[in-house]
Amino acid sequence: MVATALREYPRFNTSLAEDGGTVLWKSYVNVGVAVDTAEGLVVPVIRDPSSQGIDSLADEISRLAEKARGKGLSMQDMSGGCFTISSIGHVGGTGFTPIINLPEVAILGISRARDRLVPSVAGSPLTRRFLPLSLSYDHRVINGVEAAAFLTRVAGDLATFEF
């Protein structure tokens, strides 16, 4: 879902050069996943996630997270990221502002999903699941309208995804 959105909104799949003004456009899509370890967060990279199925992605994330917690990640495992996903749902967070993993220009934060009562069209209460998403982005590269469109695309894909 994120990889598809990165291809549709290529500004999110860029980096800033060390001069802070040159945008480096990437022809590949690699997504970093923040992993909490005893020494702090590390970000191993999933290479070309759109070429993998959901089960394969879950296995790869688990493998890299286990490797990270065992202090076994190589520089290769943590290099080449285009965009990062971070989550605080496992600790119960309901929202946060993720910090961009430089030199990337954006990061998606995912909080804990919660069920909420909402009114139906007829006015009776329905239970709906809400997944809070937070998107931080570098305004030197991405404007707010494009950020809203990107996040709407990701949220729409998540809402319609069937396991």
PDB file of C-alpha atoms in Angstrom:
ATOM      1  CA  MET A   1       0.000   0.000   0.000  1.00  0.00           C
ATOM      2  CA  VAL A   2       2.712   2.476   0.966  1.00  0.00           C
ATOM      3  CA  ALA A   3       4.917   1.304  -1.906  1.00  0.00           C
ATOM      4  CA  THR A   4       2.058   1.910  -4.339  1.00  0.00           C
ATOM      5  CA  ALA A   5       1.492   5.397  -2.924  1.00  0.00           C
ATOM      6  CA  LEU A   6       5.239   6.127  -3.166  1.00  0.00           C
ATOM      7  CA  ARG A   7       5.131   5.352  -6.880  1.00  0.00           C
ATOM      8  CA  GLU A   8       1.991   7.465  -7.354  1.00  0.00           C
ATOM      9  CA  TYR A   9       3.450  10.371  -5.334  1.00  0.00           C
ATOM     10  CA  PRO A  10       7.147  10.290  -6.270  1.00  0.00           C
ATOM     11  CA  ARG A  11       8.127  13.340  -4.151  1.00  0.00           C
ATOM     12  CA  PHE A  12       7.750  11.067  -1.116  1.00  0.00           C
ATOM     13  CA  ASN A  13      10.302   8.707  -2.669  1.00  0.00           C
ATOM     14  CA  THR A  14      13.133  11.228  -2.665  1.00  0.00           C
ATOM     15  CA  SER A  15      15.962  12.382  -0.413  1.00  0.00           C
ATOM     16  CA  LEU A  16      17.644  15.689   0.145  1.00  0.00           C
ATOM     17  CA  ALA A  17      21.327  15.886  -0.656  1.00  0.00           C
ATOM     18  CA  GLU A  18      23.693  17.099   2.051  1.00  0.00           C
ATOM     19  CA  ASP A  19      23.407  20.656   0.675  1.00  0.00           C
ATOM     20  CA  GLY A  20      19.759  20.634   1.841  1.00  0.00           C
ATOM     21  CA  GLY A  21      18.482  21.954  -1.460  1.00  0.00           C
ATOM     22  CA  THR A  22      19.074  19.282  -4.079  1.00  0.00           C
ATOM     23  CA  VAL A  23      16.307  16.690  -4.360  1.00  0.00           C
ATOM     24  CA  LEU A  24      17.494  13.191  -5.235  1.00  0.00           C
ATOM     25  CA  TRP A  25      14.799  11.239  -7.111  1.00  0.00           C
ATOM     26  CA  LYS A  26      14.827   7.456  -6.652  1.00  0.00           C
ATOM     27  CA  SER A  27      13.868   4.917  -9.287  1.00  0.00           C
ATOM     28  CA  TYR A  28      13.413   2.166  -6.669  1.00  0.00           C
ATOM     29  CA  VAL A  29      11.098   1.859  -3.666  1.00  0.00           C
ATOM     30  CA  ASN A  30      12.508   0.531  -0.382  1.00  0.00           C
ATOM     31  CA  VAL A  31      10.624   1.008   2.881  1.00  0.00           C
ATOM     32  CA  GLY A  32      12.232   1.196   6.309  1.00  0.00           C
ATOM     33  CA  VAL A  33      10.424  -0.169   9.345  1.00  0.00           C
ATOM     34  CA  ALA A  34      11.350   1.301  12.738  1.00  0.00           C
ATOM     35  CA  VAL A  35      12.170  -1.408  15.279  1.00  0.00           C
ATOM     36  CA  ASP A  36      12.371  -0.802  19.023  1.00  0.00           C
ATOM     37  CA  THR A  37      15.469  -2.383  20.567  1.00  0.00           C
ATOM     38  CA  ALA A  38      17.088  -2.158  23.997  1.00  0.00           C
ATOM     39  CA  GLU A  39      19.518   0.407  22.517  1.00  0.00           C
ATOM     40  CA  GLY A  40      16.809   2.492  20.827  1.00  0.00           C
ATOM     41  CA  LEU A  41      15.162   2.573  17.423  1.00  0.00           C
ATOM     42  CA  VAL A  42      16.825   1.127  14.341  1.00  0.00           C
ATOM     43  CA  VAL A  43      15.395   1.086  10.842  1.00  0.00           C
ATOM     44  CA  PRO A  44      15.978  -2.028   8.738  1.00  0.00           C
ATOM     45  CA  VAL A  45      14.892  -1.713   5.121  1.00  0.00           C
ATOM     46  CA  ILE A  46      12.428  -3.848   3.150  1.00  0.00           C
ATOM     47  CA  ARG A  47      13.611  -3.866  -0.441  1.00  0.00           C
ATOM     48  CA  ASP A  48      10.986  -3.614  -3.190  1.00  0.00           C
ATOM     49  CA  PRO A  49       8.008  -4.416  -0.939  1.00  0.00           C
ATOM     50  CA  SER A  50       5.494  -4.239  -3.796  1.00  0.00           C
ATOM     51  CA  SER A  51       7.052  -7.380  -5.289  1.00  0.00           C
ATOM     52  CA  GLN A  52       6.161  -9.369  -2.145  1.00  0.00           C
ATOM     53  CA  GLY A  53       2.867 -10.699  -0.876  1.00  0.00           C
ATOM     54  CA  ILE A  54       1.509  -9.833   2.572  1.00  0.00           C
ATOM     55  CA  ASP A  55       2.726 -13.091   4.150  1.00  0.00           C
ATOM     56  CA  SER A  56       6.210 -12.646   2.702  1.00  0.00           C
ATOM     57  CA  LEU A  57       6.333  -9.043   3.949  1.00  0.00           C
ATOM     58  CA  ALA A  58       5.239 -10.087   7.430  1.00  0.00           C
ATOM     59  CA  ASP A  59       7.944 -12.768   7.488  1.00  0.00           C
ATOM     60  CA  GLU A  60      10.600 -10.312   6.289  1.00  0.00           C
ATOM     61  CA  ILE A  61       9.628  -7.694   8.870  1.00  0.00           C
ATOM     62  CA  SER A  62       9.702 -10.326  11.634  1.00  0.00           C
ATOM     63  CA  ARG A  63      13.086 -11.619  10.464  1.00  0.00           C
ATOM     64  CA  LEU A  64      14.619  -8.132  10.362  1.00  0.00           C
ATOM     65  CA  ALA A  65      13.074  -7.134  13.710  1.00  0.00           C
ATOM     66  CA  GLU A  66      14.493 -10.253  15.358  1.00  0.00           C
ATOM     67  CA  LYS A  67      17.866  -9.565  13.782  1.00  0.00           C
ATOM     68  CA  ALA A  68      17.701  -5.957  15.050  1.00  0.00           C
ATOM     69  CA  ARG A  69      16.879  -7.003  18.604  1.00  0.00           C
ATOM     70  CA  GLY A  70      19.795  -9.445  18.521  1.00  0.00           C
ATOM     71  CA  LYS A  71      22.152  -6.671  17.361  1.00  0.00           C
ATOM     72  CA  GLY A  72      22.720  -8.529  14.105  1.00  0.00           C
ATOM     73  CA  LEU A  73      21.747  -5.921  11.502  1.00  0.00           C
ATOM     74  CA  SER A  74      24.381  -5.046   8.950  1.00  0.00           C
ATOM     75  CA  MET A  75      24.780  -1.623   7.337  1.00  0.00           C
ATOM     76  CA  GLN A  76      23.310  -3.231   4.198  1.00  0.00           C
ATOM     77  CA  ASP A  77      20.170  -4.136   6.200  1.00  0.00           C
ATOM     78  CA  MET A  78      19.740  -0.477   7.216  1.00  0.00           C
ATOM     79  CA  SER A  79      20.727   1.321   4.013  1.00  0.00           C
ATOM     80  CA  GLY A  80      18.840   2.289   0.899  1.00  0.00           C
ATOM     81  CA  GLY A  81      15.554   3.288   2.517  1.00  0.00           C
ATOM     82  CA  CYS A  82      13.274   5.717   0.696  1.00  0.00           C
ATOM     83  CA  PHE A  83      10.520   6.126   3.303  1.00  0.00           C
ATOM     84  CA  THR A  84      10.000   4.878   6.867  1.00  0.00           C
ATOM     85  CA  ILE A  85       7.024   3.454   8.743  1.00  0.00           C
ATOM     86  CA  SER A  86       6.959   3.708  12.525  1.00  0.00           C
ATOM     87  CA  SER A  87       4.356   2.379  14.945  1.00  0.00           C
ATOM     88  CA  ILE A  88       3.552   2.971  18.599  1.00  0.00           C
ATOM     89  CA  GLY A  89       0.416   0.829  18.603  1.00  0.00           C
ATOM     90  CA  HIS A  90       2.136  -1.940  20.542  1.00  0.00           C
ATOM     91  CA  VAL A  91       2.623   0.404  23.513  1.00  0.00           C
ATOM     92  CA  GLY A  92      -0.910   1.788  23.378  1.00  0.00           C
ATOM     93  CA  GLY A  93      -0.232   5.140  21.811  1.00  0.00           C
ATOM     94  CA  THR A  94      -3.175   6.958  20.261  1.00  0.00           C
ATOM     95  CA  GLY A  95      -1.170   9.436  18.212  1.00  0.00           C
ATOM     96  CA  PHE A  96       2.308  10.890  17.784  1.00  0.00           C
ATOM     97  CA  THR A  97       4.475  12.976  15.524  1.00  0.00           C
ATOM     98  CA  PRO A  98       7.091  10.721  13.936  1.00  0.00           C
ATOM     99  CA  ILE A  99      10.489  12.270  13.204  1.00  0.00           C
ATOM    100  CA  ILE A 100      11.747  12.018   9.625  1.00  0.00           C
ATOM    101  CA  ASN A 101      14.573   9.530   9.146  1.00  0.00           C
ATOM    102  CA  LEU A 102      17.086  11.711   7.285  1.00  0.00           C
ATOM    103  CA  PRO A 103      17.931  11.926   4.428  1.00  0.00           C
ATOM    104  CA  GLU A 104      14.385  10.721   3.668  1.00  0.00           C
ATOM    105  CA  VAL A 105      11.724  13.412   3.327  1.00  0.00           C
ATOM    106  CA  ALA A 106       8.724  11.743   4.991  1.00  0.00           C
ATOM    107  CA  ILE A 107       7.654   9.148   7.551  1.00  0.00           C
ATOM    108  CA  LEU A 108       4.339   7.459   8.329  1.00  0.00           C
ATOM    109  CA  GLY A 109       3.367   6.907  11.959  1.00  0.00           C
ATOM    110  CA  ILE A 110       0.800   4.272  12.902  1.00  0.00           C
ATOM    111  CA  SER A 111      -0.926   4.248  16.282  1.00  0.00           C
ATOM    112  CA  ARG A 112      -3.158   1.662  17.943  1.00  0.00           C
ATOM    113  CA  ALA A 113      -6.407   0.809  16.153  1.00  0.00           C
ATOM    114  CA  ARG A 114      -9.516   1.403  18.222  1.00  0.00           C
ATOM    115  CA  ASP A 115     -13.185   0.621  17.858  1.00  0.00           C
ATOM    116  CA  ARG A 116     -15.522   3.598  18.140  1.00  0.00           C
ATOM    117  CA  LEU A 117     -19.245   4.056  17.983  1.00  0.00           C
ATOM    118  CA  VAL A 118     -20.369   6.219  15.085  1.00  0.00           C
ATOM    119  CA  PRO A 119     -23.884   7.007  13.856  1.00  0.00           C
ATOM    120  CA  SER A 120     -25.177   5.070  10.864  1.00  0.00           C
ATOM    121  CA  VAL A 121     -27.099   6.764   8.068  1.00  0.00           C
ATOM    122  CA  ALA A 122     -30.286   5.875   9.969  1.00  0.00           C
ATOM    123  CA  GLY A 123     -28.838   7.363  13.169  1.00  0.00           C
ATOM    124  CA  SER A 124     -28.326   4.127  15.101  1.00  0.00           C
ATOM    125  CA  PRO A 125     -24.854   3.461  16.492  1.00  0.00           C
ATOM    126  CA  LEU A 126     -22.371   1.331  14.572  1.00  0.00           C
ATOM    127  CA  THR A 127     -18.968   0.136  15.686  1.00  0.00           C
ATOM    128  CA  ARG A 128     -16.153   1.130  13.334  1.00  0.00           C
ATOM    129  CA  ARG A 129     -12.446   0.502  13.663  1.00  0.00           C
ATOM    130  CA  PHE A 130     -10.208   3.574  13.396  1.00  0.00           C
ATOM    131  CA  LEU A 131      -6.467   3.452  12.771  1.00  0.00           C
ATOM    132  CA  PRO A 132      -4.771   6.779  13.545  1.00  0.00           C
ATOM    133  CA  LEU A 133      -2.100   7.662  10.989  1.00  0.00           C
ATOM    134  CA  SER A 134       0.428  10.480  11.283  1.00  0.00           C
ATOM    135  CA  LEU A 135       2.491  11.768   8.387  1.00  0.00           C
ATOM    136  CA  SER A 136       5.532  13.972   8.898  1.00  0.00           C
ATOM    137  CA  TYR A 137       7.138  15.462   5.807  1.00  0.00           C
ATOM    138  CA  ASP A 138       9.747  17.990   4.779  1.00  0.00           C
ATOM    139  CA  HIS A 139       8.069  21.138   3.424  1.00  0.00           C
ATOM    140  CA  ARG A 140      11.120  21.890   1.309  1.00  0.00           C
ATOM    141  CA  VAL A 141      10.063  18.977  -0.918  1.00  0.00           C
ATOM    142  CA  ILE A 142       6.401  18.179  -0.177  1.00  0.00           C
ATOM    143  CA  ASN A 143       3.482  20.576   0.217  1.00  0.00           C
ATOM    144  CA  GLY A 144       0.478  20.032   2.468  1.00  0.00           C
ATOM    145  CA  VAL A 145      -1.984  19.287  -0.332  1.00  0.00           C
ATOM    146  CA  GLU A 146       0.243  16.563  -1.732  1.00  0.00           C
ATOM    147  CA  ALA A 147       0.758  15.164   1.794  1.00  0.00           C
ATOM    148  CA  ALA A 148      -3.006  15.017   2.351  1.00  0.00           C
ATOM    149  CA  ALA A 149      -3.487  13.241  -0.992  1.00  0.00           C
ATOM    150  CA  PHE A 150      -0.729  10.733  -0.169  1.00  0.00           C
ATOM    151  CA  LEU A 151      -2.183   9.983   3.264  1.00  0.00           C
ATOM    152  CA  THR A 152      -5.706   9.710   1.835  1.00  0.00           C
ATOM    153  CA  ARG A 153      -4.415   7.180  -0.707  1.00  0.00           C
ATOM    154  CA  VAL A 154      -2.708   5.072   1.990  1.00  0.00           C
ATOM    155  CA  ALA A 155      -5.750   5.265   4.292  1.00  0.00           C
ATOM    156  CA  GLY A 156      -8.086   4.288   1.450  1.00  0.00           C
ATOM    157  CA  ASP A 157      -5.914   1.299   0.552  1.00  0.00           C
ATOM    158  CA  LEU A 158      -5.846   0.195   4.203  1.00  0.00           C
ATOM    159  CA  ALA A 159      -9.627   0.617   4.535  1.00  0.00           C
ATOM    160  CA  THR A 160     -10.349  -1.592   1.540  1.00  0.00           C
ATOM    161  CA  PHE A 161      -7.610  -4.200   2.057  1.00  0.00           C
ATOM    162  CA  GLU A 162      -8.869  -7.748   2.532  1.00  0.00           C
ATOM    163  CA  PHE A 163      -6.725 -10.299   4.333  1.00  0.00           C
TER     164      PHE A 163
END
